[in-house]
CSV table of N, CA and C in Angstrom, one decimal:
chain,number,residue,atom,x,y,z
A,745,UNK,N,-10.2,-12.8,52.7
A,745,UNK,CA,-10.9,-13.3,51.6
A,745,UNK,C,-11.1,-12.2,50.5
A,746,UNK,N,-11.4,-11.0,50.9
A,746,UNK,CA,-11.6,-9.8,50.0
A,746,UNK,C,-10.3,-9.6,49.3
A,747,UNK,N,-9.1,-9.7,50.0
A,747,UNK,CA,-7.8,-9.5,49.3
A,747,UNK,C,-7.6,-10.5,48.2
A,748,UNK,N,-7.9,-11.7,48.5
A,748,UNK,CA,-7.7,-12.8,47.5
A,748,UNK,C,-8.6,-12.6,46.3
A,749,UNK,N,-9.8,-12.2,46.5
A,749,UNK,CA,-10.7,-11.9,45.3
A,749,UNK,C,-10.2,-10.7,44.6
A,750,UNK,N,-9.8,-9.7,45.3
A,750,UNK,CA,-9.2,-8.5,44.7
A,750,UNK,C,-8.0,-8.8,43.8
A,751,UNK,N,-7.1,-9.6,44.4
A,751,UNK,CA,-5.9,-10.0,43.6
A,751,UNK,C,-6.2,-10.9,42.4
A,752,UNK,N,-7.2,-11.8,42.6
A,752,UNK,CA,-7.6,-12.6,41.4
A,752,UNK,C,-8.2,-11.8,40.3
A,753,UNK,N,-9.1,-10.8,40.7
A,753,UNK,CA,-9.7,-9.9,39.7
A,753,UNK,C,-8.6,-9.1,39.0
A,754,UNK,N,-7.7,-8.6,39.7
A,754,UNK,CA,-6.6,-7.8,39.2
A,754,UNK,C,-5.8,-8.6,38.2
A,755,UNK,N,-5.4,-9.8,38.6
A,755,UNK,CA,-4.7,-10.7,37.7
A,755,UNK,C,-5.4,-11.0,36.5
A,756,UNK,N,-6.7,-11.3,36.6
A,756,UNK,CA,-7.6,-11.6,35.5
A,756,UNK,C,-7.6,-10.4,34.5
A,757,UNK,N,-7.7,-9.2,35.0
A,757,UNK,CA,-7.7,-8.0,34.2
A,757,UNK,C,-6.4,-7.8,33.5
A,758,UNK,N,-5.3,-8.0,34.1
A,758,UNK,CA,-4.0,-7.9,33.5
A,758,UNK,C,-3.8,-9.0,32.4
A,759,UNK,N,-4.2,-10.2,32.6
A,759,UNK,CA,-4.1,-11.2,31.6
A,759,UNK,C,-5.1,-10.9,30.4
A,760,UNK,N,-6.2,-10.4,30.7
A,760,UNK,CA,-7.1,-10.1,29.5
A,760,UNK,C,-6.6,-9.0,28.7
A,761,UNK,N,-5.9,-8.0,29.3
A,761,UNK,CA,-5.4,-6.9,28.5
A,761,UNK,C,-4.0,-7.2,27.8
A,762,UNK,N,-3.4,-8.3,28.2
A,762,UNK,CA,-2.1,-8.6,27.6
A,762,UNK,C,-2.1,-9.8,26.7
A,763,UNK,N,-3.1,-9.9,25.9
A,763,UNK,CA,-3.2,-11.0,25.0
A,763,UNK,C,-2.2,-10.9,23.9
A,764,UNK,N,-2.0,-12.0,23.2
A,764,UNK,CA,-1.0,-12.1,22.1
A,764,UNK,C,-1.6,-11.3,20.9
A,765,UNK,N,-0.8,-10.5,20.3
A,765,UNK,CA,-1.2,-9.7,19.2
A,765,UNK,C,-0.7,-10.2,17.9
A,766,UNK,N,-0.8,-11.5,17.7
A,766,UNK,CA,-0.3,-12.1,16.5
A,766,UNK,C,-1.4,-12.8,15.8
A,767,UNK,N,-1.5,-12.8,14.5
A,767,UNK,CA,-2.6,-13.5,13.8
A,767,UNK,C,-3.4,-12.5,13.0
A,768,UNK,N,-4.7,-12.8,12.9
A,768,UNK,CA,-5.6,-12.0,12.1
A,768,UNK,C,-5.9,-10.6,12.8
A,769,UNK,N,-5.9,-9.6,12.0
A,769,UNK,CA,-6.0,-8.2,12.5
A,769,UNK,C,-7.5,-7.7,12.2
A,770,UNK,N,-7.9,-6.8,13.0
A,770,UNK,CA,-9.3,-6.2,12.8
A,770,UNK,C,-9.2,-5.0,11.8
A,771,UNK,N,-8.0,-4.7,11.4
A,771,UNK,CA,-7.8,-3.5,10.5
A,771,UNK,C,-8.3,-3.8,9.1
A,772,UNK,N,-9.1,-2.9,8.5
A,772,UNK,CA,-9.5,-3.1,7.2
A,772,UNK,C,-8.6,-2.2,6.3
A,773,UNK,N,-8.0,-2.7,5.3
A,773,UNK,CA,-7.1,-1.9,4.4
A,773,UNK,C,-7.9,-0.9,3.6
A,774,UNK,N,-7.4,0.3,3.5
A,774,UNK,CA,-8.0,1.4,2.6
A,774,UNK,C,-7.0,1.7,1.5
A,775,UNK,N,-7.2,1.1,0.3
A,775,UNK,CA,-6.3,1.3,-0.8
A,775,UNK,C,-7.1,1.9,-2.0
A,776,UNK,N,-8.3,2.1,-1.9
A,776,UNK,CA,-9.1,2.8,-2.9
A,776,UNK,C,-9.6,4.1,-2.3
A,777,UNK,N,-9.8,5.1,-3.2
A,777,UNK,CA,-10.3,6.4,-2.7
A,777,UNK,C,-9.3,7.1,-1.9
A,778,UNK,N,-8.0,7.1,-2.3
A,778,UNK,CA,-7.0,7.7,-1.5
A,778,UNK,C,-6.1,8.5,-2.5
A,779,UNK,N,-5.4,9.5,-1.9
A,779,UNK,CA,-4.3,10.2,-2.6
A,779,UNK,C,-3.1,10.1,-1.7
A,780,UNK,N,-1.9,10.2,-2.3
A,780,UNK,CA,-0.6,10.1,-1.5
A,780,UNK,C,0.5,10.5,-2.4
A,781,UNK,N,1.6,10.8,-1.7
A,781,UNK,CA,2.9,11.0,-2.4
A,781,UNK,C,3.7,9.7,-2.3
A,782,UNK,N,4.2,9.3,-3.4
A,782,UNK,CA,4.9,8.0,-3.4
A,782,UNK,C,6.4,8.2,-3.6
A,783,UNK,N,7.2,7.5,-2.8
A,783,UNK,CA,8.7,7.5,-3.0
A,783,UNK,C,9.0,6.0,-3.4
A,784,UNK,N,9.4,5.8,-4.7
A,784,UNK,CA,9.5,4.5,-5.2
A,784,UNK,C,11.0,4.2,-5.5
A,785,UNK,N,11.4,3.0,-5.1
A,785,UNK,CA,12.7,2.5,-5.4
A,785,UNK,C,12.5,1.1,-6.1
A,786,UNK,N,13.0,1.0,-7.3
A,786,UNK,CA,12.9,-0.3,-8.0
A,786,UNK,C,14.2,-0.6,-8.6
A,787,UNK,N,14.8,-1.7,-8.1
A,787,UNK,CA,16.2,-2.0,-8.3
A,787,UNK,C,17.1,-0.8,-7.9
A,788,UNK,N,17.8,-0.2,-8.8
A,788,UNK,CA,18.6,0.9,-8.4
A,788,UNK,C,18.0,2.3,-8.9
A,789,UNK,N,16.8,2.3,-9.3
A,789,UNK,CA,16.1,3.5,-9.8
A,789,UNK,C,15.2,4.0,-8.7
A,790,UNK,N,15.1,5.4,-8.7
A,790,UNK,CA,14.3,6.0,-7.7
A,790,UNK,C,13.5,7.1,-8.4
A,791,UNK,N,12.2,7.2,-8.0
A,791,UNK,CA,11.3,8.2,-8.5
A,791,UNK,C,10.3,8.6,-7.4
A,792,UNK,N,9.7,9.8,-7.6
A,792,UNK,CA,8.7,10.3,-6.7
A,792,UNK,C,7.5,10.7,-7.6
A,793,UNK,N,6.3,10.6,-7.0
A,793,UNK,CA,5.1,11.0,-7.7
A,793,UNK,C,3.9,11.3,-6.8
A,794,UNK,N,3.0,12.0,-7.4
A,794,UNK,CA,1.7,12.2,-6.7
A,794,UNK,C,0.7,11.3,-7.2
A,795,UNK,N,0.1,10.5,-6.4
A,795,UNK,CA,-0.8,9.4,-6.8
A,795,UNK,C,-2.2,9.6,-6.3
A,796,UNK,N,-3.2,9.2,-7.1
A,796,UNK,CA,-4.6,9.1,-6.7
A,796,UNK,C,-5.1,7.8,-7.1
A,797,UNK,N,-5.9,7.2,-6.3
A,797,UNK,CA,-6.6,5.9,-6.6
A,797,UNK,C,-8.1,6.2,-6.3
A,798,UNK,N,-8.9,6.1,-7.4
A,798,UNK,CA,-10.3,6.4,-7.2
A,798,UNK,C,-11.0,5.2,-6.6
A,799,UNK,N,-12.3,5.3,-6.3
A,799,UNK,CA,-13.1,4.3,-5.7
A,799,UNK,C,-13.2,3.0,-6.6
A,800,UNK,N,-13.0,3.1,-7.9
A,800,UNK,CA,-13.1,2.0,-8.8
A,800,UNK,C,-11.7,1.3,-9.0
A,801,UNK,N,-10.7,1.9,-8.4
A,801,UNK,CA,-9.3,1.3,-8.5
A,801,UNK,C,-8.5,1.9,-9.6
A,802,UNK,N,-9.0,2.9,-10.3
A,802,UNK,CA,-8.2,3.6,-11.3
A,802,UNK,C,-7.1,4.4,-10.7
A,803,UNK,N,-5.8,4.1,-11.0
A,803,UNK,CA,-4.7,4.9,-10.4
A,803,UNK,C,-4.1,5.8,-11.4
A,804,UNK,N,-3.9,7.1,-10.9
A,804,UNK,CA,-3.2,8.1,-11.7
A,804,UNK,C,-2.0,8.5,-10.9
A,805,UNK,N,-0.8,8.6,-11.6
A,805,UNK,CA,0.4,9.0,-11.0
A,805,UNK,C,1.1,10.1,-11.8
A,806,UNK,N,1.4,11.2,-11.2
A,806,UNK,CA,2.2,12.2,-11.9
A,806,UNK,C,3.6,12.2,-11.3
A,807,UNK,N,4.6,12.0,-12.2
A,807,UNK,CA,6.0,11.9,-11.7
A,807,UNK,C,6.4,13.4,-11.4
A,808,UNK,N,7.0,13.5,-10.2
A,808,UNK,CA,7.6,14.8,-9.7
A,808,UNK,C,9.1,14.8,-9.6
A,809,UNK,N,9.7,13.6,-9.7
A,809,UNK,CA,11.2,13.4,-9.6
A,809,UNK,C,11.5,12.1,-10.3
A,810,UNK,N,12.5,12.0,-11.1
A,810,UNK,CA,13.5,12.9,-11.5
A,810,UNK,C,13.0,14.0,-12.5
A,811,UNK,N,13.8,15.0,-12.6
A,811,UNK,CA,13.4,16.1,-13.5
A,811,UNK,C,13.3,15.7,-14.9
A,812,UNK,N,14.1,14.7,-15.3
A,812,UNK,CA,14.1,14.3,-16.8
A,812,UNK,C,12.7,13.8,-17.2
A,813,UNK,N,11.9,13.3,-16.3
A,813,UNK,CA,10.5,12.9,-16.7
A,813,UNK,C,9.4,13.6,-15.8
A,814,UNK,N,9.8,14.7,-15.2
A,814,UNK,CA,8.9,15.4,-14.4
A,814,UNK,C,7.7,15.8,-15.2
A,815,UNK,N,6.5,15.6,-14.7
A,815,UNK,CA,5.3,15.9,-15.5
A,815,UNK,C,4.7,14.8,-16.3
A,816,UNK,N,5.4,13.7,-16.4
A,816,UNK,CA,4.8,12.5,-17.0
A,816,UNK,C,3.7,12.0,-16.1
A,817,UNK,N,2.5,11.7,-16.8
A,817,UNK,CA,1.4,11.2,-16.1
A,817,UNK,C,1.0,9.9,-16.6
A,818,UNK,N,0.9,8.9,-15.7
A,818,UNK,CA,0.5,7.5,-16.1
A,818,UNK,C,-0.9,7.2,-15.4
A,819,UNK,N,-1.8,6.7,-16.2
A,819,UNK,CA,-3.1,6.3,-15.7
A,819,UNK,C,-3.3,4.8,-15.9
A,820,UNK,N,-3.5,4.0,-14.8
A,820,UNK,CA,-3.7,2.6,-14.9
A,820,UNK,C,-5.1,2.3,-14.6
A,821,UNK,N,-5.8,1.6,-15.5
A,821,UNK,CA,-7.2,1.3,-15.3
A,821,UNK,C,-7.5,-0.1,-15.7
A,822,UNK,N,-7.2,-1.0,-14.8
A,822,UNK,CA,-7.4,-2.4,-15.1
A,822,UNK,C,-6.5,-2.9,-16.2
A,823,UNK,N,-7.1,-3.0,-17.4
A,823,UNK,CA,-6.4,-3.6,-18.5
A,823,UNK,C,-5.5,-2.7,-19.4
A,824,UNK,N,-5.6,-1.4,-19.2
A,824,UNK,CA,-4.9,-0.5,-20.0
A,824,UNK,C,-4.1,0.6,-19.3
A,825,UNK,N,-3.2,1.2,-20.0
A,825,UNK,CA,-2.3,2.2,-19.4
A,825,UNK,C,-2.3,3.4,-20.4
A,826,UNK,N,-2.5,4.6,-19.9
A,826,UNK,CA,-2.4,5.8,-20.7
A,826,UNK,C,-1.2,6.6,-20.2
A,827,UNK,N,-0.3,7.0,-21.0
A,827,UNK,CA,0.8,7.9,-20.7
A,827,UNK,C,0.6,9.3,-21.3
A,828,UNK,N,0.8,10.4,-20.6
A,828,UNK,CA,0.7,11.7,-21.1
A,828,UNK,C,2.0,12.5,-20.7
A,829,UNK,N,2.6,13.1,-21.7
A,829,UNK,CA,3.8,13.9,-21.4
A,829,UNK,C,3.9,15.0,-22.5
A,830,UNK,N,4.1,16.2,-22.1
A,830,UNK,CA,4.3,17.3,-23.0
A,830,UNK,C,3.3,17.4,-24.1
A,831,UNK,N,2.0,17.2,-23.7
A,831,UNK,CA,1.0,17.3,-24.7
A,831,UNK,C,0.7,16.1,-25.6
A,832,UNK,N,1.6,15.1,-25.4
A,832,UNK,CA,1.4,13.8,-26.2
A,832,UNK,C,0.7,12.8,-25.3
A,833,UNK,N,-0.1,12.0,-26.0
A,833,UNK,CA,-0.8,10.9,-25.3
A,833,UNK,C,-0.5,9.6,-26.0
A,834,UNK,N,-0.3,8.5,-25.2
A,834,UNK,CA,0.0,7.2,-25.7
A,834,UNK,C,-0.7,6.2,-24.9
A,835,UNK,N,-1.4,5.2,-25.5
A,835,UNK,CA,-2.1,4.2,-24.8
A,835,UNK,C,-1.5,2.8,-25.1
A,836,UNK,N,-1.3,2.0,-24.1
A,836,UNK,CA,-0.8,0.7,-24.3
A,836,UNK,C,-1.7,-0.3,-23.6
A,837,UNK,N,-1.8,-1.5,-24.1
A,837,UNK,CA,-2.8,-2.5,-23.6
A,837,UNK,C,-2.3,-3.4,-22.5
A,838,UNK,N,-1.0,-3.5,-22.3
A,838,UNK,CA,-0.5,-4.3,-21.3
A,838,UNK,C,0.7,-3.7,-20.6
A,839,UNK,N,1.0,-4.1,-19.4
A,839,UNK,CA,2.0,-3.5,-18.5
A,839,UNK,C,3.4,-4.0,-19.0
A,840,UNK,N,4.3,-3.1,-19.4
A,840,UNK,CA,5.6,-3.6,-19.8
A,840,UNK,C,6.4,-4.0,-18.5
A,841,UNK,N,7.3,-4.8,-18.6
A,841,UNK,CA,8.2,-5.3,-17.5
A,841,UNK,C,9.1,-4.1,-17.1
A,842,UNK,N,9.4,-4.0,-15.8
A,842,UNK,CA,10.4,-3.1,-15.3
A,842,UNK,C,9.9,-1.7,-15.1
A,843,UNK,N,8.6,-1.4,-15.1
A,843,UNK,CA,8.1,-0.1,-14.8
A,843,UNK,C,7.7,0.0,-13.3
A,844,UNK,N,8.4,0.9,-12.6
A,844,UNK,CA,8.2,1.0,-11.1
A,844,UNK,C,6.7,1.4,-10.8
A,845,UNK,N,6.2,2.3,-11.5
A,845,UNK,CA,4.8,2.7,-11.3
A,845,UNK,C,3.8,1.5,-11.6
A,846,UNK,N,4.1,0.7,-12.5
A,846,UNK,CA,3.3,-0.4,-12.8
A,846,UNK,C,3.4,-1.5,-11.7
A,847,UNK,N,4.5,-1.6,-11.1
A,847,UNK,CA,4.7,-2.5,-10.0
A,847,UNK,C,3.8,-2.0,-8.8
A,848,UNK,N,3.8,-0.7,-8.6
A,848,UNK,CA,3.0,-0.1,-7.5
A,848,UNK,C,1.5,-0.5,-7.8
A,849,UNK,N,1.1,-0.3,-9.0
A,849,UNK,CA,-0.3,-0.6,-9.4
A,849,UNK,C,-0.7,-2.0,-9.2
A,850,UNK,N,0.2,-2.9,-9.6
A,850,UNK,CA,0.0,-4.4,-9.4
A,850,UNK,C,-0.3,-4.7,-7.9
A,851,UNK,N,0.5,-4.1,-7.1
A,851,UNK,CA,0.4,-4.4,-5.6
A,851,UNK,C,-0.9,-3.8,-5.1
A,852,UNK,N,-1.2,-2.6,-5.5
A,852,UNK,CA,-2.5,-2.0,-5.0
A,852,UNK,C,-3.7,-2.8,-5.5
A,853,UNK,N,-3.6,-3.1,-6.8
A,853,UNK,CA,-4.7,-3.9,-7.4
A,853,UNK,C,-5.0,-5.2,-6.7
A,854,UNK,N,-3.9,-5.8,-6.2
A,854,UNK,CA,-4.0,-7.1,-5.5
A,854,UNK,C,-4.7,-6.9,-4.1
A,855,UNK,N,-4.7,-5.7,-3.6
A,855,UNK,CA,-5.3,-5.4,-2.3
A,855,UNK,C,-6.7,-4.9,-2.4
A,856,UNK,N,-7.2,-4.8,-3.6
A,856,UNK,CA,-8.6,-4.2,-3.7
A,856,UNK,C,-9.7,-5.2,-3.3
A,857,UNK,N,-9.4,-6.5,-3.2
A,857,UNK,CA,-10.4,-7.5,-2.9
A,857,UNK,C,-11.0,-7.2,-1.5
A,858,UNK,N,-12.3,-7.5,-1.3
A,858,UNK,CA,-12.9,-7.3,0.0
A,858,UNK,C,-12.5,-8.3,1.0
A,859,UNK,N,-12.0,-9.5,0.5
A,859,UNK,CA,-11.6,-10.6,1.5
A,859,UNK,C,-10.1,-10.6,1.7
A,860,UNK,N,-9.4,-9.6,1.4
A,860,UNK,CA,-7.9,-9.5,1.7
A,860,UNK,C,-7.7,-9.7,3.2
A,861,UNK,N,-6.7,-10.4,3.6
A,861,UNK,CA,-6.4,-10.7,5.0
A,861,UNK,C,-5.3,-9.8,5.5
A,862,UNK,N,-5.5,-9.2,6.6
A,862,UNK,CA,-4.5,-8.4,7.2
A,862,UNK,C,-3.9,-9.2,8.4
A,863,UNK,N,-2.6,-9.3,8.5
A,863,UNK,CA,-1.9,-10.0,9.5
A,863,UNK,C,-1.4,-9.0,10.5
A,864,UNK,N,-1.6,-9.4,11.8
A,864,UNK,CA,-1.0,-8.5,12.9
A,864,UNK,C,0.2,-9.3,13.5
A,865,UNK,N,1.3,-8.7,13.6
A,865,UNK,CA,2.5,-9.3,14.2
A,865,UNK,C,3.2,-8.2,15.1
A,866,UNK,N,2.9,-8.3,16.4
A,866,UNK,CA,3.4,-7.3,17.3
A,866,UNK,C,2.7,-6.0,17.0
A,867,UNK,N,3.5,-4.9,16.8
A,867,UNK,CA,2.9,-3.6,16.5
A,867,UNK,C,2.7,-3.4,15.0
A,868,UNK,N,3.0,-4.4,14.1
A,868,UNK,CA,2.9,-4.3,12.7
A,868,UNK,C,1.7,-5.0,12.2
A,869,UNK,N,1.0,-4.3,11.2
A,869,UNK,CA,-0.1,-4.9,10.5
A,869,UNK,C,0.3,-4.9,9.0
A,870,UNK,N,0.0,-6.0,8.3
A,870,UNK,CA,0.4,-6.0,6.9
A,870,UNK,C,-0.4,-7.0,6.1
A,871,UNK,N,-0.4,-6.8,4.8
A,871,UNK,CA,-1.0,-7.6,3.8
A,871,UNK,C,0.1,-8.3,3.1
A,872,UNK,N,0.1,-9.6,2.9
A,872,UNK,CA,1.0,-10.4,2.1
A,872,UNK,C,0.3,-10.9,0.9
A,873,UNK,N,1.0,-10.9,-0.2
A,873,UNK,CA,0.3,-11.4,-1.5
A,873,UNK,C,1.3,-11.5,-2.6
A,874,UNK,N,0.8,-11.8,-3.7
A,874,UNK,CA,1.6,-12.0,-4.9
A,874,UNK,C,1.0,-11.1,-6.0
A,875,UNK,N,1.9,-10.3,-6.6
A,875,UNK,CA,1.5,-9.4,-7.7
A,875,UNK,C,2.5,-9.6,-8.8
A,876,UNK,N,2.1,-9.8,-10.0
A,876,UNK,CA,3.1,-10.0,-11.1
A,876,UNK,C,3.8,-11.3,-10.8
A,877,UNK,N,5.1,-11.2,-10.9
A,877,UNK,CA,5.9,-12.4,-10.7
A,877,UNK,C,6.6,-12.4,-9.3
A,878,UNK,N,6.1,-11.6,-8.4
A,878,UNK,CA,6.9,-11.5,-7.1
A,878,UNK,C,5.9,-11.4,-5.9
A,879,UNK,N,6.3,-11.8,-4.8
A,879,UNK,CA,5.5,-11.7,-3.5
A,879,UNK,C,5.9,-10.4,-2.9
A,880,UNK,N,4.9,-9.8,-2.2
A,880,UNK,CA,5.1,-8.5,-1.6
A,880,UNK,C,4.5,-8.5,-0.2
A,881,UNK,N,4.8,-7.5,0.6
A,881,UNK,CA,4.2,-7.2,1.9
A,881,UNK,C,3.9,-5.7,1.9
A,882,UNK,N,2.6,-5.4,2.2
A,882,UNK,CA,2.2,-4.0,2.4
A,882,UNK,C,1.9,-3.7,3.8
A,883,UNK,N,2.6,-2.7,4.4
A,883,UNK,CA,2.4,-2.4,5.8
A,883,UNK,C,1.3,-1.3,6.0
A,884,UNK,N,0.5,-1.5,7.0
A,884,UNK,CA,-0.7,-0.6,7.2
A,884,UNK,C,-0.6,0.1,8.5
A,885,UNK,N,-1.1,1.3,8.6
A,885,UNK,CA,-1.3,2.0,9.9
A,885,UNK,C,-2.6,1.5,10.6
A,886,UNK,N,-2.8,2.0,11.8
A,886,UNK,CA,-3.9,1.6,12.6
A,886,UNK,C,-5.3,1.9,11.9
A,887,UNK,N,-5.3,2.9,11.0
A,887,UNK,CA,-6.5,3.3,10.3
A,887,UNK,C,-6.7,2.5,9.1
A,888,UNK,N,-5.8,1.7,8.7
A,888,UNK,CA,-5.9,0.9,7.5
A,888,UNK,C,-5.2,1.5,6.3
A,889,UNK,N,-4.7,2.7,6.4
A,889,UNK,CA,-4.1,3.4,5.3
A,889,UNK,C,-2.6,2.8,5.1
A,890,UNK,N,-2.2,2.7,3.9
A,890,UNK,CA,-0.9,2.1,3.6
A,890,UNK,C,0.3,3.0,4.1
A,891,UNK,N,1.3,2.4,4.6
A,891,UNK,CA,2.5,3.1,5.1
A,891,UNK,C,3.7,2.8,4.1
A,892,UNK,N,3.9,1.5,3.7
A,892,UNK,CA,4.9,1.2,2.8
A,892,UNK,C,4.6,-0.2,2.2
A,893,UNK,N,5.3,-0.5,1.1
A,893,UNK,CA,5.2,-1.9,0.5
A,893,UNK,C,6.5,-2.2,-0.1
A,894,UNK,N,6.8,-3.5,-0.1
A,894,UNK,CA,8.1,-4.0,-0.6
A,894,UNK,C,7.9,-5.4,-1.1
A,895,UNK,N,8.8,-5.7,-2.2
A,895,UNK,CA,8.9,-7.1,-2.6
A,895,UNK,C,9.6,-7.9,-1.6
A,896,UNK,N,9.3,-9.1,-1.5
A,896,UNK,CA,10.0,-10.0,-0.6
A,896,UNK,C,11.5,-10.1,-1.0
A,897,UNK,N,11.8,-10.1,-2.3
A,897,UNK,CA,13.1,-10.2,-2.8
A,897,UNK,C,13.9,-8.9,-2.7
A,898,UNK,N,13.3,-7.8,-2.3
A,898,UNK,CA,14.0,-6.6,-2.0
A,898,UNK,C,14.3,-5.7,-3.3
A,899,UNK,N,13.7,-6.0,-4.4
A,899,UNK,CA,13.9,-5.2,-5.6
A,899,UNK,C,13.0,-4.0,-5.7
A,900,UNK,N,11.9,-4.0,-5.0
A,900,UNK,CA,10.9,-2.9,-5.1
A,900,UNK,C,10.5,-2.4,-3.7
A,901,UNK,N,10.5,-1.1,-3.5
A,901,UNK,CA,10.0,-0.5,-2.2
A,901,UNK,C,9.3,0.8,-2.5
A,902,UNK,N,8.2,1.0,-1.9
A,902,UNK,CA,7.4,2.3,-2.0
A,902,UNK,C,7.1,2.7,-0.6
A,903,UNK,N,7.3,4.0,-0.3
A,903,UNK,CA,6.8,4.7,0.9
A,903,UNK,C,5.7,5.6,0.5
A,904,UNK,N,4.6,5.4,1.3
A,904,UNK,CA,3.4,6.2,1.1
A,904,UNK,C,3.4,7.4,2.0
A,905,UNK,N,3.4,8.6,1.5
A,905,UNK,CA,3.5,9.8,2.3
A,905,UNK,C,2.2,10.6,2.2
A,906,UNK,N,1.8,11.3,3.3
A,906,UNK,CA,0.7,12.2,3.3
A,906,UNK,C,-0.6,11.5,2.7
A,907,UNK,N,-0.9,10.3,3.1
A,907,UNK,CA,-2.0,9.5,2.6
A,907,UNK,C,-3.3,10.2,3.1
A,908,UNK,N,-4.2,10.5,2.2
A,908,UNK,CA,-5.5,11.0,2.6
A,908,UNK,C,-6.6,10.3,1.9
A,909,UNK,N,-7.8,10.3,2.5
A,909,UNK,CA,-8.9,9.7,1.9
A,909,UNK,C,-9.7,10.7,1.1
A,910,UNK,N,-10.0,10.4,-0.1
A,910,UNK,CA,-10.7,11.4,-0.9
A,910,UNK,C,-12.2,11.4,-0.6
A,911,UNK,N,-12.8,12.5,-0.8
A,911,UNK,CA,-14.3,12.6,-0.6
A,911,UNK,C,-15.0,11.8,-1.6
A,912,UNK,N,-16.1,11.2,-1.2
A,912,UNK,CA,-16.9,10.4,-2.1
A,912,UNK,C,-18.0,11.3,-2.8
């Protein structure tokens, strides 16, 4: 009798530990108050930059590659964009089409909501949504920090490198 109870308890333990890992995830995304290096591919264009997103969602990116625009700094703050390069500043009120950094901001801005849903599918956790005129998927690590994001149609991809949480 003790062997049967022992086997039943062992089987119960195994079944409780091997549940399906699909559906809603307990991971909370962290997309504000972070800094990271971004590797961005948009259509056939590629650029790299150092990015910071403050607690209010204001994003600043300094382009580090390609060399032709190295040092260009773009600041996205809700409704406006400020560009700085070689001592010149320029402000625009709306996001022009086809700017890779703008696409990154649209995706991040869409994840700022407190009620954003994280989906778990096997070992992957991600956020799905729509930003601009395209659907995207942003993959998250176990800590909630972003790993990568891509458009469903394959035209945009960003890899988040060295993501750190900034001090408050």
